[in-house]
Coordinates of C-alpha atoms in Angstrom, one line a residue:
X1123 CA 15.4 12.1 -9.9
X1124 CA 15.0 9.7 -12.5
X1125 CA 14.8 5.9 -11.2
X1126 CA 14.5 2.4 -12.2
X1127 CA 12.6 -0.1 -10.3
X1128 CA 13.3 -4.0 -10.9
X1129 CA 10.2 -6.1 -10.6
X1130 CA 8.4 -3.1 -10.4
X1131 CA 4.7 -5.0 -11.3
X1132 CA 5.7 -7.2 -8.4
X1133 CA 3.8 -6.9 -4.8
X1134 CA 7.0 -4.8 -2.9
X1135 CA 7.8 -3.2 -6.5
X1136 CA 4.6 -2.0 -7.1
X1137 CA 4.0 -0.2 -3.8
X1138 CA 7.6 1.4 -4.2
X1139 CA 6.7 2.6 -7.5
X1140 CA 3.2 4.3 -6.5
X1141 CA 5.7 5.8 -3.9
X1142 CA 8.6 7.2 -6.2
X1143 CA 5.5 8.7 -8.6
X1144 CA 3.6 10.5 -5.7
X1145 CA 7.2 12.0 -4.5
X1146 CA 7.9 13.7 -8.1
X1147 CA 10.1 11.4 -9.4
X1148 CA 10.5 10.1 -13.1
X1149 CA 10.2 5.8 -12.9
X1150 CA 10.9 3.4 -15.4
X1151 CA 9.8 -0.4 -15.0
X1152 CA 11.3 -3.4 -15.4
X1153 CA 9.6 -6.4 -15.5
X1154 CA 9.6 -9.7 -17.1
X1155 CA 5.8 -10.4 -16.0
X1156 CA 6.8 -13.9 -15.3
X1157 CA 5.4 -13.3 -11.5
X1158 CA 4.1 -9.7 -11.7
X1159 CA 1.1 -8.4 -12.9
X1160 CA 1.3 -5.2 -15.1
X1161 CA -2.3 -4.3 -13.4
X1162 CA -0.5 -3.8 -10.0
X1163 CA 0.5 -0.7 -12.0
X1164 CA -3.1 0.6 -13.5
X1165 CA -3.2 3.8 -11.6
X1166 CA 0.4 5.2 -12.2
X1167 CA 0.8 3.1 -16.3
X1168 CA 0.5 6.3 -17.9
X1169 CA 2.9 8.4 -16.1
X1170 CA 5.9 5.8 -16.1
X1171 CA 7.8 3.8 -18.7
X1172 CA 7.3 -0.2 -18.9
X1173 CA 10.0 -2.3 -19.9
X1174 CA 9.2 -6.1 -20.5
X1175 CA 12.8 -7.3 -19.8
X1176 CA 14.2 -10.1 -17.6
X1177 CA 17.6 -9.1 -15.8
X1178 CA 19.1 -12.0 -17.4
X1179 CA 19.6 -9.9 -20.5
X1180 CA 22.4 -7.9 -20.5
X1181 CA 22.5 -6.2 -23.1
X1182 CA 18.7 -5.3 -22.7
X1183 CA 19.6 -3.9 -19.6
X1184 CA 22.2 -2.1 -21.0
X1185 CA 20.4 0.0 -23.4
X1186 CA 17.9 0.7 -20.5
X1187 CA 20.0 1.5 -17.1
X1188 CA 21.7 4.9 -18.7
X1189 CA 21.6 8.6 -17.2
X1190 CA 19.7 7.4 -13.9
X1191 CA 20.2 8.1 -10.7
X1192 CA 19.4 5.0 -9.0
X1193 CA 17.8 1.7 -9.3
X1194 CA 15.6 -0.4 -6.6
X1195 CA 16.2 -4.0 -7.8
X1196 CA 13.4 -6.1 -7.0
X1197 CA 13.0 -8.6 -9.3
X1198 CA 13.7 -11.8 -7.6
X1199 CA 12.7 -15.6 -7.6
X1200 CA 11.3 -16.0 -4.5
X1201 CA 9.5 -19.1 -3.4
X1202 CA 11.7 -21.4 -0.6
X1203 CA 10.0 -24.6 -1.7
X1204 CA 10.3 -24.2 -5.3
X1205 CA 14.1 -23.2 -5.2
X1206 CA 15.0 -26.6 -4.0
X1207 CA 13.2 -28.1 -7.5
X1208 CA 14.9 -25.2 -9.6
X1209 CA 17.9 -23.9 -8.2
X1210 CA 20.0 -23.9 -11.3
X1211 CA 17.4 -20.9 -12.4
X1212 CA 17.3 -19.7 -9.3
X1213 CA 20.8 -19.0 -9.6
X1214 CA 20.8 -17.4 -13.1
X1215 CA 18.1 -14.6 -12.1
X1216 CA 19.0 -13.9 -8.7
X1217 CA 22.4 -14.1 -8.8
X1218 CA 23.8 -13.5 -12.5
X1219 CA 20.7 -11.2 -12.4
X1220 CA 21.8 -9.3 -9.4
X1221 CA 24.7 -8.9 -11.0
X1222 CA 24.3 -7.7 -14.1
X1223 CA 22.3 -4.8 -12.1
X1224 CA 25.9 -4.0 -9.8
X1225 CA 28.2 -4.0 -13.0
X1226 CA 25.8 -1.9 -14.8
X1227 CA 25.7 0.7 -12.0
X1228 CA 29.6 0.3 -11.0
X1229 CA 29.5 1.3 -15.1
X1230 CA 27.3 4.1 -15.4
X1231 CA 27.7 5.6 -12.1
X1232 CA 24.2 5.0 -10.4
X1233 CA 23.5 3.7 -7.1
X1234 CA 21.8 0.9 -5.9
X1235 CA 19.2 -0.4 -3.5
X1236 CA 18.7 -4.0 -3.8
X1237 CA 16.2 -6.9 -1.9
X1238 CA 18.0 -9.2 0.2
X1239 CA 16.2 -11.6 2.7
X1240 CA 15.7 -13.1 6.3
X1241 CA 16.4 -16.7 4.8
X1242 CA 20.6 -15.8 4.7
X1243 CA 20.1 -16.5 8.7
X1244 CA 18.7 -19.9 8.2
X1245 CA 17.5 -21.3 12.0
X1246 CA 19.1 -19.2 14.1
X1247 CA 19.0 -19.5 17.4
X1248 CA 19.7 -16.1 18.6
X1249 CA 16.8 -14.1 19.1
X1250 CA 17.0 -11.5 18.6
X1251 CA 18.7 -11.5 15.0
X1252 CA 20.9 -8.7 14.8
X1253 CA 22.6 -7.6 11.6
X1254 CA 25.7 -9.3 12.1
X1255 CA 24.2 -12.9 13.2
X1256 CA 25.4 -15.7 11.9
X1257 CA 24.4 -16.5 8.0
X1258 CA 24.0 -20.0 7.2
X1259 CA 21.0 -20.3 4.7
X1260 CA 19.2 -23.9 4.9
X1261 CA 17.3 -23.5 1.2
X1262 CA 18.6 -22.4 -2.4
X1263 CA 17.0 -19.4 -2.3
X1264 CA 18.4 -18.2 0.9
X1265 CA 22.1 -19.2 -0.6
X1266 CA 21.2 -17.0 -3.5
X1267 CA 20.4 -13.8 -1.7
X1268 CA 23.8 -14.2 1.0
X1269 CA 25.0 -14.7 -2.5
X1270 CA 23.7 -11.1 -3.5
X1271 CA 25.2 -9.8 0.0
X1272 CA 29.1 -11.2 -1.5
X1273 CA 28.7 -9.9 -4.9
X1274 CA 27.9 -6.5 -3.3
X1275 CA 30.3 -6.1 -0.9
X1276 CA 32.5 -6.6 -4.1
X1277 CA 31.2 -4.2 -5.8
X1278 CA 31.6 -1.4 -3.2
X1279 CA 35.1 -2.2 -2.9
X1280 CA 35.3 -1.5 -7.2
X1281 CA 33.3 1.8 -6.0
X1282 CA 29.8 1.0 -6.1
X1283 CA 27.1 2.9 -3.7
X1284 CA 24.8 -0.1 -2.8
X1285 CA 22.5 -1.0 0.0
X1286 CA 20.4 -4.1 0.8
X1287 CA 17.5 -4.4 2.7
X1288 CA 17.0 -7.8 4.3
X1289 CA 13.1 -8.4 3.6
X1290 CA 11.4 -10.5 7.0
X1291 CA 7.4 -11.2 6.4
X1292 CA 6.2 -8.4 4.4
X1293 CA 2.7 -8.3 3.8
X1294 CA 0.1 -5.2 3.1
X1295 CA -2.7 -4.3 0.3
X1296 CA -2.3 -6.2 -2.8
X1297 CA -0.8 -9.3 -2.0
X1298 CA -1.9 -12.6 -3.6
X1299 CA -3.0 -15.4 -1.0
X1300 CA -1.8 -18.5 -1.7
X1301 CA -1.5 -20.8 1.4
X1302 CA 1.8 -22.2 0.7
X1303 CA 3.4 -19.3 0.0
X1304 CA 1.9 -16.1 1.4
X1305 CA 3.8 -14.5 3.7
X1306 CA 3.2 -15.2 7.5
X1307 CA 0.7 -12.8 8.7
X1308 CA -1.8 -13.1 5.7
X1309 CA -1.5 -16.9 5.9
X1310 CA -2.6 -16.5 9.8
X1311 CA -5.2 -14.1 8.6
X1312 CA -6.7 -16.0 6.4
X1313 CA -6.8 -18.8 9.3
X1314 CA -8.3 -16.3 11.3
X1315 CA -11.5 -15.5 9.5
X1316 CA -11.9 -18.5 7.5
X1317 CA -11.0 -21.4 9.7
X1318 CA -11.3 -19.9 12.9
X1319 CA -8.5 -21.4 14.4
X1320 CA -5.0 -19.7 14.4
X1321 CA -1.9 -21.8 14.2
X1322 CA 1.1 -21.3 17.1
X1323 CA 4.5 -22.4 17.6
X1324 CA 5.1 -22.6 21.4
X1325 CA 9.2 -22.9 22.3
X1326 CA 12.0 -22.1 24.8
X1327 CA 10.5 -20.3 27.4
X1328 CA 8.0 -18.4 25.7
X1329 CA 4.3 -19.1 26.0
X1330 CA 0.9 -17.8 24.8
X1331 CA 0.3 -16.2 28.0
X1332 CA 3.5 -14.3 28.1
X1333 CA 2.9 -12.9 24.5
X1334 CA -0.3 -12.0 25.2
X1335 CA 1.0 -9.7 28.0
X1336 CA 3.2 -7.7 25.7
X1337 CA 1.4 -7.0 23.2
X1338 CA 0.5 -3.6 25.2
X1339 CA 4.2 -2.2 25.2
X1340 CA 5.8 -0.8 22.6
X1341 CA 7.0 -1.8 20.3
X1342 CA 3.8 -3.5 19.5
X1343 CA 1.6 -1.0 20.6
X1344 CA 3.1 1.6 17.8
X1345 CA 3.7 1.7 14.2
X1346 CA 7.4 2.1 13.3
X1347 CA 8.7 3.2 10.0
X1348 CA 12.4 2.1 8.6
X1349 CA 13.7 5.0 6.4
X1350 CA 16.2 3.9 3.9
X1351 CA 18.9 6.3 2.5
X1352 CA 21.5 5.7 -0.2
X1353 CA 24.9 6.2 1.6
X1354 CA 28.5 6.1 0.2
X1355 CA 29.2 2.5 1.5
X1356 CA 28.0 -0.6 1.7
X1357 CA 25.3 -1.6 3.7
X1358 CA 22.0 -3.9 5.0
X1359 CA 19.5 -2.8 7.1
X1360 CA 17.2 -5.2 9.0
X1361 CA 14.1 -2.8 9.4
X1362 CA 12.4 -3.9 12.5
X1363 CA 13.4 -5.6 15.5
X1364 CA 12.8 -8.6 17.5
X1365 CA 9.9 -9.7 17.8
X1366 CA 8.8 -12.8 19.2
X1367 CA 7.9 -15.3 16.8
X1368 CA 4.3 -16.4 17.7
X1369 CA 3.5 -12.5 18.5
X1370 CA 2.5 -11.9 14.7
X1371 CA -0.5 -14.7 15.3
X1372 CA -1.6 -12.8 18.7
X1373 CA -1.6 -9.6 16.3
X1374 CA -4.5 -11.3 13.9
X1375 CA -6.2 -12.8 16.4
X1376 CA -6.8 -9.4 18.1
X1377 CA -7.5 -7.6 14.5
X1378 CA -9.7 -9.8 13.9
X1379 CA -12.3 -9.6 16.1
X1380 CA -13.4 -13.4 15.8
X1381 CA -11.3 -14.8 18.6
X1382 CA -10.2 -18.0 17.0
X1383 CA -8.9 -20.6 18.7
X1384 CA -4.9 -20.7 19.2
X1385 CA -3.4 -24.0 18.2
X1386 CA -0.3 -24.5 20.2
X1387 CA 2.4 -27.0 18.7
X1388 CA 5.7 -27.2 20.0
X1389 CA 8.0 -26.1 17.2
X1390 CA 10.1 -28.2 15.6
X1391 CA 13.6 -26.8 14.6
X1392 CA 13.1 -27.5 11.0
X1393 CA 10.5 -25.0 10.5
X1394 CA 11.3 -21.6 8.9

């Protein structure tokens, strides 16, 4: 199969990629390297094709997204905090972007697996978030991905076969620490063995002790995988379930073999 992968030097493009070469299939890369590093790419460079290309280019795009069976769009802007200083951009490449991707596949016939995102919820306060839970972003960037959801909901009705993913904290091998922005569990990592003190949010009726007692029950004890498919209709998937929200932190402080201190604050419903 012959696929294209948006933000493919990215940290979630990246892995993909490695993925769809060590399955057989032929890749092509687009990236504008604004945020990703071609060297995320060193061991698979010389088997796919690298496209320097931002999505905001049409007619680049164009000329690139013909006889393919499929594209996993990944390029994104993605930082909460920044968005509120830039949203105009953040509009322009994750929504015009987005949809230059959907009208070139509605075009050309080629389906479509796109990233979508946790922040469409905003604070919720039903755990656990379920699919169809209320979307009310609180940030840009969360508008810009619900946006994403709209634009391809009308694209399926003009034909197209698209699914989104709704991305939670993902973390693994080759992410970039930054303490700002990492996602959760490499920011409590990092806590763990540098500063040896982990950071918790206490609330509702949840405490440390009653985490601590689950983390022996599935689905904690196990490793679960989320397989994602390409069916007729449109879809998102939230790969996971619920999971308490200070459970993660009990996770690093176990992994980690230091047993840092916990830090219990009461959290405040501003925090996301």
């Amino acid at each position: 199969m012959r696929y294209v992968v948006t933000g493919g030097a990215g940290f979630v493009g990246s892995h993909l990629v490695k993925l769809l070469v060590k399955n057989g299939h032929d890749v092509t890369v687009i990236d504008n390297l604004i945020k990703g590093k071609k060297e995320n790419l060193s061991h698979v460079i010389e088997i796919i094709k690298f496209l320097n290309l931002d999505i905001r280019d049409y007619q680049e795009l164009r000329k690139n997204l013909m006889n393919i069976d499929g594209v996993f769009h990944q390029a994104a802007l993605t930082i909460v905090q920044d968005s509120f200083e830039r949203p105009e951009e953040y509009h322009e490449v994750n929504v015009l972007g987005t949809e230059n991707i959907f009208k070139l596949a509605n075009e050309n016939n080629f389906k479509v697996v796109y990233a979508s995102s946790s922040s469409i919820y905003g604070n919720t306060t039903t755990i656990p978030i379920h699919e169809n839970s209320e979307k009310n972003p609180i940030n840009p960037y969360g508008v810009t991905k619900l946006d994403d959801e709209k634009l391809a909901k009308k694209y399926h009705n003009l034909g197209l076969s698209v699914i989104g993913l709704r991305y939670f904290n993902v973390y693994g091998p080759g992410e970039i620490f930054k303490q700002t922005t990492s996602s959760m569990i490499l920011q409590l990592a990092f806590q763990a063995i540098n500063i040896g003190k982990v950071r918790l949010f206490e609330f509702g009726d949840q405490n440390f002790d009653d985490i601590l007692n689950t983390i022996g029950h599935p689905p904690f004890s196990h490793a679960f995988k989320c397989n994602v498919t390409l069916p007729g209709d449109t879809s998102r998937k939230d790969c996971g379930s619920g999971i308490a929200g200070s459970t993660p932190c009990v996770l690093v402080v176990k992994v980690s073999l230091l047993s840092p201190t916990p830090i219990l604050k009461k959290q405040n419903q501003n925090n996301t």
